[in-house]
PDB file of C-alpha atoms in Angstrom:
ATOM      1  CA  MET A   1       0.000   0.000   0.000  1.00 91.00           C
ATOM      2  CA  LEU A   2       1.131   3.512  -0.818  1.00 95.00           C
ATOM      3  CA  SER A   3       0.608   6.553   1.391  1.00 95.00           C
ATOM      4  CA  ILE A   4       0.970   9.939  -0.311  1.00 96.00           C
ATOM      5  CA  VAL A   5       1.502  12.749   2.215  1.00 95.00           C
ATOM      6  CA  ILE A   6       0.944  16.334   1.039  1.00 95.00           C
ATOM      7  CA  PRO A   7       1.394  19.273   3.451  1.00 94.00           C
ATOM      8  CA  ILE A   8      -0.479  22.393   2.336  1.00 93.00           C
ATOM      9  CA  HIS A   9      -0.816  25.988   3.461  1.00 92.00           C
ATOM     10  CA  ASN A  10      -3.123  28.316   1.523  1.00 90.00           C
ATOM     11  CA  GLU A  11      -3.097  26.250  -1.663  1.00 91.00           C
ATOM     12  CA  GLU A  12      -6.765  26.684  -2.612  1.00 90.00           C
ATOM     13  CA  PRO A  13      -6.104  27.279  -6.359  1.00 90.00           C
ATOM     14  CA  ALA A  14      -4.073  24.070  -6.636  1.00 90.00           C
ATOM     15  CA  ILE A  15      -6.140  21.610  -4.583  1.00 92.00           C
ATOM     16  CA  LEU A  16      -8.530  20.256  -7.213  1.00 92.00           C
ATOM     17  CA  ARG A  17      -5.936  20.083  -9.981  1.00 92.00           C
ATOM     18  CA  LEU A  18      -3.497  18.282  -7.690  1.00 93.00           C
ATOM     19  CA  TYR A  19      -6.167  15.824  -6.538  1.00 93.00           C
ATOM     20  CA  ASP A  20      -7.161  15.036 -10.138  1.00 93.00           C
ATOM     21  CA  GLY A  21      -3.521  14.566 -11.134  1.00 93.00           C
ATOM     22  CA  LEU A  22      -2.855  12.244  -8.216  1.00 94.00           C
ATOM     23  CA  THR A  23      -5.908  10.053  -8.789  1.00 93.00           C
ATOM     24  CA  SER A  24      -5.106   9.776 -12.513  1.00 94.00           C
ATOM     25  CA  VAL A  25      -1.535   8.653 -11.805  1.00 94.00           C
ATOM     26  CA  MET A  26      -2.633   6.195  -9.115  1.00 93.00           C
ATOM     27  CA  GLU A  27      -4.970   4.526 -11.600  1.00 92.00           C
ATOM     28  CA  ILE A  28      -1.949   3.914 -13.829  1.00 92.00           C
ATOM     29  CA  ILE A  29       0.223   2.666 -10.944  1.00 92.00           C
ATOM     30  CA  ASN A  30      -2.614   0.324  -9.916  1.00 91.00           C
ATOM     31  CA  ARG A  31      -1.675  -0.195  -6.272  1.00 93.00           C
ATOM     32  CA  PRO A  32      -3.739   0.273  -3.116  1.00 94.00           C
ATOM     33  CA  TYR A  33      -3.177   3.799  -1.837  1.00 95.00           C
ATOM     34  CA  GLU A  34      -4.276   6.562   0.487  1.00 95.00           C
ATOM     35  CA  LEU A  35      -3.979  10.317   0.095  1.00 95.00           C
ATOM     36  CA  ILE A  36      -3.163  12.266   3.250  1.00 95.00           C
ATOM     37  CA  PHE A  37      -3.433  16.047   3.036  1.00 95.00           C
ATOM     38  CA  VAL A  38      -2.139  17.944   6.066  1.00 94.00           C
ATOM     39  CA  ASP A  39      -3.590  21.449   6.280  1.00 93.00           C
ATOM     40  CA  ASP A  40      -1.095  23.589   8.176  1.00 92.00           C
ATOM     41  CA  ALA A  41      -3.734  26.068   9.387  1.00 89.00           C
ATOM     42  CA  SER A  42      -4.618  27.578   6.028  1.00 90.00           C
ATOM     43  CA  ASN A  43      -6.719  30.748   6.136  1.00 91.00           C
ATOM     44  CA  ASP A  44      -8.262  30.259   2.692  1.00 89.00           C
ATOM     45  CA  ARG A  45     -10.721  27.568   1.549  1.00 90.00           C
ATOM     46  CA  SER A  46      -8.152  24.771   1.216  1.00 91.00           C
ATOM     47  CA  PHE A  47      -9.569  22.718   4.078  1.00 91.00           C
ATOM     48  CA  ASP A  48     -13.168  23.179   2.934  1.00 91.00           C
ATOM     49  CA  LEU A  49     -12.344  21.890  -0.545  1.00 92.00           C
ATOM     50  CA  LEU A  50     -10.572  18.860   0.878  1.00 93.00           C
ATOM     51  CA  ALA A  51     -13.372  18.205   3.357  1.00 91.00           C
ATOM     52  CA  ASN A  52     -15.810  18.061   0.441  1.00 92.00           C
ATOM     53  CA  LEU A  53     -13.563  15.618  -1.424  1.00 93.00           C
ATOM     54  CA  VAL A  54     -13.420  13.347   1.628  1.00 92.00           C
ATOM     55  CA  GLU A  55     -17.176  12.794   1.265  1.00 92.00           C
ATOM     56  CA  THR A  56     -16.648  11.246  -2.177  1.00 91.00           C
ATOM     57  CA  ASP A  57     -13.304   9.431  -1.756  1.00 92.00           C
ATOM     58  CA  ALA A  58     -12.717   6.945   1.069  1.00 91.00           C
ATOM     59  CA  ARG A  59      -8.993   6.844   0.239  1.00 93.00           C
ATOM     60  CA  LEU A  60      -8.594  10.507   1.151  1.00 94.00           C
ATOM     61  CA  LYS A  61      -7.783  11.699   4.665  1.00 93.00           C
ATOM     62  CA  VAL A  62      -7.408  15.349   5.696  1.00 93.00           C
ATOM     63  CA  ILE A  63      -5.576  16.420   8.842  1.00 93.00           C
ATOM     64  CA  ARG A  64      -6.029  19.982  10.044  1.00 93.00           C
ATOM     65  CA  LEU A  65      -3.425  21.359  12.443  1.00 92.00           C
ATOM     66  CA  ARG A  66      -4.522  23.775  15.170  1.00 90.00           C
ATOM     67  CA  ARG A  67      -2.050  26.456  14.088  1.00 90.00           C
ATOM     68  CA  ASN A  68       0.696  26.986  11.539  1.00 89.00           C
ATOM     69  CA  PHE A  69       3.429  24.652  12.813  1.00 88.00           C
ATOM     70  CA  GLY A  70       5.520  24.634   9.618  1.00 87.00           C
ATOM     71  CA  GLN A  71       6.231  22.097   6.906  1.00 88.00           C
ATOM     72  CA  THR A  72       8.350  19.777   9.041  1.00 87.00           C
ATOM     73  CA  ALA A  73       5.584  19.361  11.614  1.00 89.00           C
ATOM     74  CA  ALA A  74       2.967  18.911   8.871  1.00 91.00           C
ATOM     75  CA  LEU A  75       5.022  16.163   7.251  1.00 91.00           C
ATOM     76  CA  SER A  76       5.578  14.494  10.601  1.00 90.00           C
ATOM     77  CA  ALA A  77       1.822  14.484  11.244  1.00 91.00           C
ATOM     78  CA  GLY A  78       1.239  12.871   7.851  1.00 92.00           C
ATOM     79  CA  PHE A  79       3.937  10.252   8.404  1.00 92.00           C
ATOM     80  CA  ASP A  80       2.412   9.329  11.773  1.00 90.00           C
ATOM     81  CA  GLU A  81      -1.003   8.796  10.168  1.00 92.00           C
ATOM     82  CA  ALA A  82       0.300   6.875   7.133  1.00 92.00           C
ATOM     83  CA  ARG A  83      -0.560   3.174   6.976  1.00 92.00           C
ATOM     84  CA  GLY A  84       1.276   2.265   3.778  1.00 93.00           C
ATOM     85  CA  SER A  85       4.507   0.300   3.531  1.00 93.00           C
ATOM     86  CA  ILE A  86       5.781   2.979   1.143  1.00 95.00           C
ATOM     87  CA  ILE A  87       5.281   6.672   1.901  1.00 96.00           C
ATOM     88  CA  ILE A  88       5.598   9.415  -0.718  1.00 95.00           C
ATOM     89  CA  SER A  89       5.789  13.076   0.273  1.00 94.00           C
ATOM     90  CA  MET A  90       5.270  15.992  -2.073  1.00 93.00           C
ATOM     91  CA  ASP A  91       4.337  19.685  -2.036  1.00 90.00           C
ATOM     92  CA  GLY A  92       0.802  20.843  -2.637  1.00 89.00           C
ATOM     93  CA  ASP A  93       1.530  23.827  -4.903  1.00 87.00           C
ATOM     94  CA  LEU A  94       1.696  21.923  -8.236  1.00 87.00           C
ATOM     95  CA  GLN A  95       5.480  22.312  -8.446  1.00 85.00           C
ATOM     96  CA  HIS A  96       5.747  18.537  -8.100  1.00 88.00           C
ATOM     97  CA  ASP A  97       4.308  16.541 -10.985  1.00 90.00           C
ATOM     98  CA  PRO A  98       2.429  13.366  -9.918  1.00 92.00           C
ATOM     99  CA  ALA A  99       3.598  11.813 -13.209  1.00 92.00           C
ATOM    100  CA  ASP A 100       7.092  11.467 -11.686  1.00 92.00           C
ATOM    101  CA  MET A 101       5.782   9.145  -8.987  1.00 93.00           C
ATOM    102  CA  PRO A 102       6.338   5.863 -10.913  1.00 94.00           C
ATOM    103  CA  ALA A 103      10.048   6.722 -11.320  1.00 93.00           C
ATOM    104  CA  LEU A 104      10.394   7.172  -7.549  1.00 94.00           C
ATOM    105  CA  LEU A 105       8.556   3.913  -6.863  1.00 94.00           C
ATOM    106  CA  ALA A 106      10.754   2.079  -9.354  1.00 94.00           C
ATOM    107  CA  LYS A 107      13.829   2.903  -7.242  1.00 94.00           C
ATOM    108  CA  ILE A 108      12.100   1.636  -4.095  1.00 93.00           C
ATOM    109  CA  ASP A 109      11.192  -1.571  -5.946  1.00 92.00           C
ATOM    110  CA  GLU A 110      14.867  -1.952  -6.864  1.00 93.00           C
ATOM    111  CA  GLY A 111      15.692  -2.205  -3.161  1.00 91.00           C
ATOM    112  CA  TYR A 112      16.459   1.366  -2.158  1.00 92.00           C
ATOM    113  CA  ASP A 113      15.035   2.713   1.103  1.00 93.00           C
ATOM    114  CA  ILE A 114      14.682   6.328  -0.079  1.00 92.00           C
ATOM    115  CA  ALA A 115      14.136   7.682  -3.583  1.00 93.00           C
ATOM    116  CA  SER A 116      14.847  11.412  -3.527  1.00 90.00           C
ATOM    117  CA  GLY A 117      13.682  13.784  -6.230  1.00 89.00           C
ATOM    118  CA  TRP A 118      16.235  15.948  -8.031  1.00 86.00           C
ATOM    119  CA  ARG A 119      15.028  19.173  -9.666  1.00 81.00           C
ATOM    120  CA  LYS A 120      17.633  18.990 -12.397  1.00 76.00           C
ATOM    121  CA  GLN A 121      16.174  21.925 -14.345  1.00 73.00           C
ATOM    122  CA  ARG A 122      14.924  24.409 -11.752  1.00 68.00           C
ATOM    123  CA  ASN A 123      12.510  27.205 -12.657  1.00 62.00           C
ATOM    124  CA  ASP A 124      13.702  29.630  -9.987  1.00 58.00           C
ATOM    125  CA  ASN A 125      15.454  32.962  -9.747  1.00 56.00           C
ATOM    126  CA  LEU A 126      19.200  32.495 -10.299  1.00 56.00           C
ATOM    127  CA  VAL A 127      20.474  34.842  -7.582  1.00 57.00           C
ATOM    128  CA  MET A 128      17.757  34.467  -4.944  1.00 56.00           C
ATOM    129  CA  ARG A 129      17.124  30.715  -5.189  1.00 61.00           C
ATOM    130  CA  LYS A 130      19.399  28.722  -7.494  1.00 67.00           C
ATOM    131  CA  ILE A 131      22.846  29.858  -6.306  1.00 73.00           C
ATOM    132  CA  PRO A 132      22.052  29.726  -2.542  1.00 71.00           C
ATOM    133  CA  SER A 133      20.416  26.327  -3.080  1.00 70.00           C
ATOM    134  CA  ARG A 134      23.439  24.907  -4.896  1.00 76.00           C
ATOM    135  CA  ILE A 135      25.777  26.137  -2.160  1.00 76.00           C
ATOM    136  CA  ALA A 136      23.572  24.669   0.577  1.00 73.00           C
ATOM    137  CA  ASN A 137      23.194  21.342  -1.252  1.00 73.00           C
ATOM    138  CA  TRP A 138      26.954  21.095  -1.802  1.00 79.00           C
ATOM    139  CA  LEU A 139      27.629  21.798   1.875  1.00 78.00           C
ATOM    140  CA  MET A 140      25.001  19.298   2.988  1.00 77.00           C
ATOM    141  CA  SER A 141      26.420  16.619   0.719  1.00 76.00           C
ATOM    142  CA  LYS A 142      29.925  17.129   2.117  1.00 77.00           C
ATOM    143  CA  VAL A 143      28.773  17.322   5.733  1.00 75.00           C
ATOM    144  CA  SER A 144      26.498  14.280   5.634  1.00 72.00           C
ATOM    145  CA  GLY A 145      28.422  12.082   3.204  1.00 75.00           C
ATOM    146  CA  VAL A 146      25.166  11.525   1.263  1.00 79.00           C
ATOM    147  CA  ASP A 147      25.735  12.173  -2.435  1.00 79.00           C
ATOM    148  CA  LEU A 148      22.607  14.105  -3.427  1.00 82.00           C
ATOM    149  CA  HIS A 149      22.218  17.152  -5.661  1.00 80.00           C
ATOM    150  CA  ASP A 150      18.915  18.314  -4.144  1.00 82.00           C
ATOM    151  CA  PHE A 151      18.239  17.930  -0.441  1.00 79.00           C
ATOM    152  CA  GLY A 152      15.593  20.641  -0.416  1.00 76.00           C
ATOM    153  CA  THR A 153      12.798  19.044  -2.421  1.00 85.00           C
ATOM    154  CA  THR A 154       9.937  17.424  -0.496  1.00 88.00           C
ATOM    155  CA  TYR A 155       9.232  15.010  -3.352  1.00 92.00           C
ATOM    156  CA  LYS A 156      10.586  11.706  -2.031  1.00 93.00           C
ATOM    157  CA  ALA A 157       9.539   8.095  -1.569  1.00 94.00           C
ATOM    158  CA  TYR A 158      10.402   6.196   1.615  1.00 93.00           C
ATOM    159  CA  ARG A 159      10.054   2.743   3.040  1.00 92.00           C
ATOM    160  CA  ALA A 160       7.791   3.250   6.035  1.00 91.00           C
ATOM    161  CA  GLU A 161      10.082   1.465   8.498  1.00 88.00           C
ATOM    162  CA  VAL A 162      12.879   3.900   7.595  1.00 88.00           C
ATOM    163  CA  ILE A 163      10.997   7.202   7.771  1.00 88.00           C
ATOM    164  CA  LYS A 164       9.191   6.271  10.982  1.00 81.00           C
ATOM    165  CA  ASP A 165      12.580   5.848  12.687  1.00 77.00           C
ATOM    166  CA  VAL A 166      13.480   9.463  11.899  1.00 81.00           C
ATOM    167  CA  ASN A 167      12.332  12.098  14.388  1.00 78.00           C
ATOM    168  CA  LEU A 168      11.753  15.509  12.810  1.00 80.00           C
ATOM    169  CA  TYR A 169      12.118  18.867  14.547  1.00 74.00           C
ATOM    170  CA  GLY A 170      12.546  22.488  13.486  1.00 69.00           C
ATOM    171  CA  GLU A 171      12.977  22.573   9.704  1.00 71.00           C
ATOM    172  CA  LEU A 172      14.891  19.312   9.320  1.00 74.00           C
ATOM    173  CA  HIS A 173      12.479  17.797   6.773  1.00 79.00           C
ATOM    174  CA  ARG A 174      14.844  18.756   3.946  1.00 77.00           C
ATOM    175  CA  PHE A 175      17.591  16.656   5.565  1.00 79.00           C
ATOM    176  CA  ILE A 176      15.665  13.410   6.023  1.00 84.00           C
ATOM    177  CA  PRO A 177      18.064  11.436   3.754  1.00 84.00           C
ATOM    178  CA  ALA A 178      21.013  12.576   5.868  1.00 81.00           C
ATOM    179  CA  LEU A 179      19.221  11.667   9.116  1.00 81.00           C
ATOM    180  CA  ALA A 180      18.142   8.291   7.704  1.00 83.00           C
ATOM    181  CA  SER A 181      21.716   7.555   6.627  1.00 80.00           C
ATOM    182  CA  VAL A 182      22.525   7.152  10.343  1.00 75.00           C
ATOM    183  CA  TYR A 183      20.478   3.937  10.205  1.00 75.00           C
ATOM    184  CA  GLY A 184      22.124   2.748   6.997  1.00 79.00           C
ATOM    185  CA  ALA A 185      19.345   3.743   4.593  1.00 85.00           C
ATOM    186  CA  ARG A 186      20.097   3.098   0.917  1.00 89.00           C
ATOM    187  CA  ILE A 187      19.371   6.273  -1.020  1.00 89.00           C
ATOM    188  CA  ALA A 188      18.875   6.878  -4.745  1.00 90.00           C
ATOM    189  CA  GLU A 189      18.283  10.133  -6.611  1.00 90.00           C
ATOM    190  CA  VAL A 190      15.672  10.470  -9.349  1.00 90.00           C
ATOM    191  CA  PRO A 191      15.453  13.453 -11.744  1.00 89.00           C
ATOM    192  CA  ILE A 192      12.008  15.056 -11.544  1.00 87.00           C
ATOM    193  CA  GLN A 193      10.235  17.866 -13.331  1.00 82.00           C
ATOM    194  CA  ASN A 194       9.954  21.311 -11.785  1.00 75.00           C
ATOM    195  CA  PRO A 195       6.910  22.971 -13.389  1.00 70.00           C
ATOM    196  CA  PRO A 196       6.731  26.766 -13.068  1.00 66.00           C
ATOM    197  CA  ARG A 197       4.490  28.098 -10.329  1.00 60.00           C
ATOM    198  CA  THR A 198       1.063  28.882 -11.772  1.00 59.00           C
ATOM    199  CA  GLY A 199      -0.455  30.463  -8.686  1.00 53.00           C
ATOM    200  CA  GLY A 200       0.122  31.378  -5.061  1.00 51.00           C
ATOM    201  CA  ALA A 201       3.399  32.545  -3.597  1.00 54.00           C
ATOM    202  CA  SER A 202       6.478  30.731  -2.431  1.00 55.00           C
ATOM    203  CA  HIS A 203       6.858  30.367   1.319  1.00 54.00           C
ATOM    204  CA  TYR A 204      10.641  30.416   0.968  1.00 55.00           C
ATOM    205  CA  GLY A 205      12.969  33.369   0.554  1.00 52.00           C
ATOM    206  CA  ILE A 206      16.617  34.283   0.802  1.00 51.00           C
ATOM    207  CA  GLY A 207      16.232  34.613   4.579  1.00 54.00           C
ATOM    208  CA  ARG A 208      15.681  30.862   4.898  1.00 59.00           C
ATOM    209  CA  THR A 209      19.151  30.264   3.506  1.00 59.00           C
ATOM    210  CA  PHE A 210      20.613  31.306   6.854  1.00 62.00           C
ATOM    211  CA  ASN A 211      18.314  28.855   8.637  1.00 68.00           C
ATOM    212  CA  VAL A 212      19.619  26.123   6.348  1.00 67.00           C
ATOM    213  CA  MET A 213      23.177  26.939   7.395  1.00 69.00           C
ATOM    214  CA  PHE A 214      22.221  26.547  11.053  1.00 74.00           C
ATOM    215  CA  ASP A 215      20.505  23.251  10.249  1.00 72.00           C
ATOM    216  CA  ILE A 216      23.646  22.016   8.487  1.00 74.00           C
ATOM    217  CA  ILE A 217      25.614  22.576  11.701  1.00 75.00           C
ATOM    218  CA  THR A 218      22.935  20.666  13.624  1.00 75.00           C
ATOM    219  CA  ILE A 219      22.980  17.796  11.142  1.00 74.00           C
ATOM    220  CA  ARG A 220      26.774  17.575  11.294  1.00 74.00           C
ATOM    221  CA  PHE A 221      26.632  17.230  15.061  1.00 78.00           C
ATOM    222  CA  LEU A 222      23.783  14.697  14.972  1.00 74.00           C
ATOM    223  CA  LEU A 223      25.440  12.531  12.341  1.00 71.00           C
ATOM    224  CA  LYS A 224      28.845  12.385  13.984  1.00 77.00           C
ATOM    225  CA  TYR A 225      28.381  12.919  17.703  1.00 80.00           C
ATOM    226  CA  PHE A 226      24.760  12.132  18.588  1.00 76.00           C
ATOM    227  CA  THR A 227      25.634   8.928  20.466  1.00 78.00           C
ATOM    228  CA  ARG A 228      28.990  10.216  21.765  1.00 84.00           C
ATOM    229  CA  PRO A 229      28.672  13.936  22.621  1.00 88.00           C
ATOM    230  CA  MET A 230      31.686  13.771  24.963  1.00 90.00           C
ATOM    231  CA  HIS A 231      33.919  13.206  21.911  1.00 88.00           C
ATOM    232  CA  PHE A 232      32.860  16.616  20.609  1.00 88.00           C
ATOM    233  CA  PHE A 233      32.769  18.694  23.767  1.00 91.00           C
ATOM    234  CA  GLY A 234      35.649  16.801  25.352  1.00 91.00           C
ATOM    235  CA  ARG A 235      38.052  17.676  22.546  1.00 91.00           C
ATOM    236  CA  ILE A 236      37.215  21.354  22.831  1.00 92.00           C
ATOM    237  CA  GLY A 237      37.505  21.154  26.604  1.00 93.00           C
ATOM    238  CA  LEU A 238      40.828  19.336  26.422  1.00 93.00           C
ATOM    239  CA  ALA A 239      42.333  21.861  24.011  1.00 94.00           C
ATOM    240  CA  SER A 240      41.020  24.852  25.933  1.00 94.00           C
ATOM    241  CA  GLY A 241      41.816  23.488  29.380  1.00 93.00           C
ATOM    242  CA  THR A 242      45.309  22.345  28.430  1.00 94.00           C
ATOM    243  CA  THR A 243      46.137  25.693  26.870  1.00 94.00           C
ATOM    244  CA  GLY A 244      44.757  27.614  29.839  1.00 93.00           C
ATOM    245  CA  GLY A 245      46.544  25.342  32.310  1.00 93.00           C
ATOM    246  CA  ALA A 246      49.843  25.741  30.478  1.00 94.00           C
ATOM    247  CA  ILE A 247      49.509  29.540  30.529  1.00 92.00           C
ATOM    248  CA  LEU A 248      48.743  29.585  34.241  1.00 91.00           C
ATOM    249  CA  PHE A 249      51.610  27.206  34.998  1.00 92.00           C
ATOM    250  CA  PHE A 250      53.976  29.450  33.027  1.00 90.00           C
ATOM    251  CA  LEU A 251      52.805  32.486  34.989  1.00 89.00           C
ATOM    252  CA  LEU A 252      53.129  30.590  38.268  1.00 89.00           C
ATOM    253  CA  VAL A 253      56.768  29.797  37.484  1.00 90.00           C
ATOM    254  CA  LYS A 254      57.343  33.459  36.617  1.00 86.00           C
ATOM    255  CA  LYS A 255      55.754  34.464  39.934  1.00 85.00           C
ATOM    256  CA  ILE A 256      57.963  32.051  41.882  1.00 86.00           C
ATOM    257  CA  LEU A 257      61.015  33.533  40.154  1.00 84.00           C
ATOM    258  CA  GLY A 258      60.018  36.953  41.462  1.00 81.00           C
ATOM    259  CA  HIS A 259      58.378  38.574  38.428  1.00 81.00           C
ATOM    260  CA  GLU A 260      55.396  40.907  38.742  1.00 82.00           C
ATOM    261  CA  ILE A 261      52.495  38.996  37.148  1.00 81.00           C
ATOM    262  CA  ILE A 262      49.561  41.392  37.392  1.00 81.00           C
ATOM    263  CA  MET A 263      51.329  44.412  35.918  1.00 79.00           C
ATOM    264  CA  GLN A 264      53.428  42.620  33.293  1.00 80.00           C
ATOM    265  CA  HIS A 265      51.125  39.763  32.241  1.00 82.00           C
ATOM    266  CA  GLY A 266      47.621  40.844  33.283  1.00 84.00           C
ATOM    267  CA  PRO A 267      45.914  40.082  29.925  1.00 88.00           C
ATOM    268  CA  LEU A 268      47.721  36.739  29.641  1.00 90.00           C
ATOM    269  CA  LEU A 269      46.623  35.805  33.158  1.00 88.00           C
ATOM    270  CA  PHE A 270      43.023  36.645  32.295  1.00 91.00           C
ATOM    271  CA  THR A 271      43.244  34.613  29.063  1.00 92.00           C
ATOM    272  CA  GLY A 272      44.678  31.581  30.848  1.00 91.00           C
ATOM    273  CA  GLY A 273      41.978  31.660  33.497  1.00 92.00           C
ATOM    274  CA  LEU A 274      39.243  32.056  30.879  1.00 94.00           C
ATOM    275  CA  LEU A 275      40.557  29.150  28.772  1.00 94.00           C
ATOM    276  CA  LEU A 276      40.734  26.897  31.813  1.00 94.00           C
ATOM    277  CA  LEU A 277      37.162  27.819  32.752  1.00 95.00           C
ATOM    278  CA  VAL A 278      35.940  27.183  29.195  1.00 94.00           C
ATOM    279  CA  GLY A 279      37.629  23.777  29.290  1.00 93.00           C
ATOM    280  CA  LEU A 280      35.801  22.844  32.494  1.00 94.00           C
ATOM    281  CA  VAL A 281      32.482  24.024  31.043  1.00 94.00           C
ATOM    282  CA  MET A 282      33.019  21.936  27.900  1.00 93.00           C
ATOM    283  CA  PHE A 283      33.820  18.826  29.921  1.00 91.00           C
ATOM    284  CA  THR A 284      30.702  19.385  32.030  1.00 93.00           C
ATOM    285  CA  THR A 285      28.576  19.904  28.892  1.00 92.00           C
ATOM    286  CA  GLY A 286      29.948  16.665  27.425  1.00 90.00           C
ATOM    287  CA  LEU A 287      29.044  14.718  30.560  1.00 91.00           C
ATOM    288  CA  LEU A 288      25.525  16.182  30.567  1.00 92.00           C
ATOM    289  CA  GLY A 289      25.215  15.266  26.887  1.00 87.00           C
ATOM    290  CA  GLU A 290      26.195  11.663  27.647  1.00 87.00           C
ATOM    291  CA  ILE A 291      23.567  11.482  30.396  1.00 88.00           C
ATOM    292  CA  LEU A 292      20.881  12.960  28.124  1.00 85.00           C
ATOM    293  CA  MET A 293      21.787  10.603  25.284  1.00 79.00           C
ATOM    294  CA  ARG A 294      21.453   7.568  27.539  1.00 81.00           C
ATOM    295  CA  THR A 295      18.177   8.891  28.947  1.00 82.00           C
ATOM    296  CA  TYR A 296      16.847   9.385  25.399  1.00 72.00           C
ATOM    297  CA  PHE A 297      17.611   5.843  24.252  1.00 68.00           C
ATOM    298  CA  GLU A 298      16.868   3.950  27.465  1.00 71.00           C
ATOM    299  CA  SER A 299      13.658   5.740  28.453  1.00 74.00           C
ATOM    300  CA  GLN A 300      12.105   5.179  25.013  1.00 67.00           C
ATOM    301  CA  GLY A 301      13.546   1.750  24.390  1.00 68.00           C
ATOM    302  CA  ARG A 302      15.223   3.005  21.229  1.00 66.00           C
ATOM    303  CA  ARG A 303      18.200   1.252  19.706  1.00 68.00           C
ATOM    304  CA  ILE A 304      21.407   2.795  18.431  1.00 64.00           C
ATOM    305  CA  TYR A 305      21.344   0.438  15.446  1.00 63.00           C
ATOM    306  CA  ALA A 306      18.893  -0.675  12.747  1.00 63.00           C
ATOM    307  CA  ILE A 307      18.477  -4.224  11.401  1.00 69.00           C
ATOM    308  CA  ARG A 308      17.763  -4.712   7.710  1.00 68.00           C
ATOM    309  CA  GLU A 309      17.065  -8.461   7.893  1.00 70.00           C
ATOM    310  CA  VAL A 310      17.941 -11.599   9.870  1.00 75.00           C
ATOM    311  CA  ARG A 311      18.649 -15.002   8.347  1.00 74.00           C
ATOM    312  CA  SER A 312      19.257 -18.303  10.100  1.00 73.00           C
ATOM    313  CA  GLN A 313      18.851 -22.003   9.429  1.00 67.00           C
ATOM    314  CA  GLN A 314      16.009 -22.175  11.950  1.00 61.00           C
ATOM    315  CA  GLU A 315      14.009 -19.535  10.052  1.00 52.00           C
ATOM    316  CA  ALA A 316      14.610 -21.306   6.743  1.00 52.00           C
ATOM    317  CA  LYS A 317      13.441 -24.630   8.288  1.00 53.00           C
ATOM    318  CA  THR A 318      10.288 -23.007   9.669  1.00 53.00           C
ATOM    319  CA  ALA A 319       9.504 -21.494   6.267  1.00 52.00           C
ATOM    320  CA  GLY A 320       9.957 -24.925   4.629  1.00 54.00           C
ATOM    321  CA  GLU A 321       7.617 -26.614   7.094  1.00 58.00           C
ATOM    322  CA  GLY A 322       4.990 -23.965   6.423  1.00 55.00           C
ATOM    323  CA  LYS A 323       4.943 -24.915   2.756  1.00 52.00           C
TER     324      LYS A 323
END
């Protein structure tokens, strides 16, 4: 079964056309499916249109959020409600063509866990969208080790067991492949169309580029140090504390030899003390991070690993007896 999750916010002009396009493509794909629209507190008639469609289509479900939580939260709500073994996410503004869906599903059928869309020919402003996007995608690829050209597009297909292991916060929806790579997800990239916007306005601007940079820093930390935060903070603490300790030891020797420390080396004394204090703070932060990490995994029964499959002679024998 397929679950198609579409977050929307004030997409009234696109709703009916998108619904018709999706149902037409699903008839060609010929698989059981459900459509899940998540209305992120639209203030136009988007929800009313979808509510009317629900009366005529049992495969359609509409979730209305209490306020505008953002696209990441809307996607997360859709993923939680999805019942399919394969989940496809896409935008609701007609900039994702439902006709590209079979190409994404083909990659999943080949054995990949995530099929990520790639807007190879983007219809966006060069300075305001294309160049910042290319820089951010290049940085994200280098930071995460996931070789993708387009992290930003929502148009992706996932195996349900993979996406449901990924917890989403802030605006991290665009980095789902990087987060899923922690669990060994196999990721493929599929070129998709990027039709020009025919109505409405983009919810993204140049200001969001800075948010992406902050998210990249977060992703880097999560990918490398999530289960061992002391390795990150401890290294900073060791470097800072050692440097500060060495400075203070040097000044102590000078003091013993009869030199005036405050007058001659006041700034250096302050620097040494500050570095030593920073080192202690970093060590303390690392220890707190280790405690929080263990609390996170142990209180929720989560594992630090993910199993793809298990094979044994006993399982093969049981399968043979069943036949």
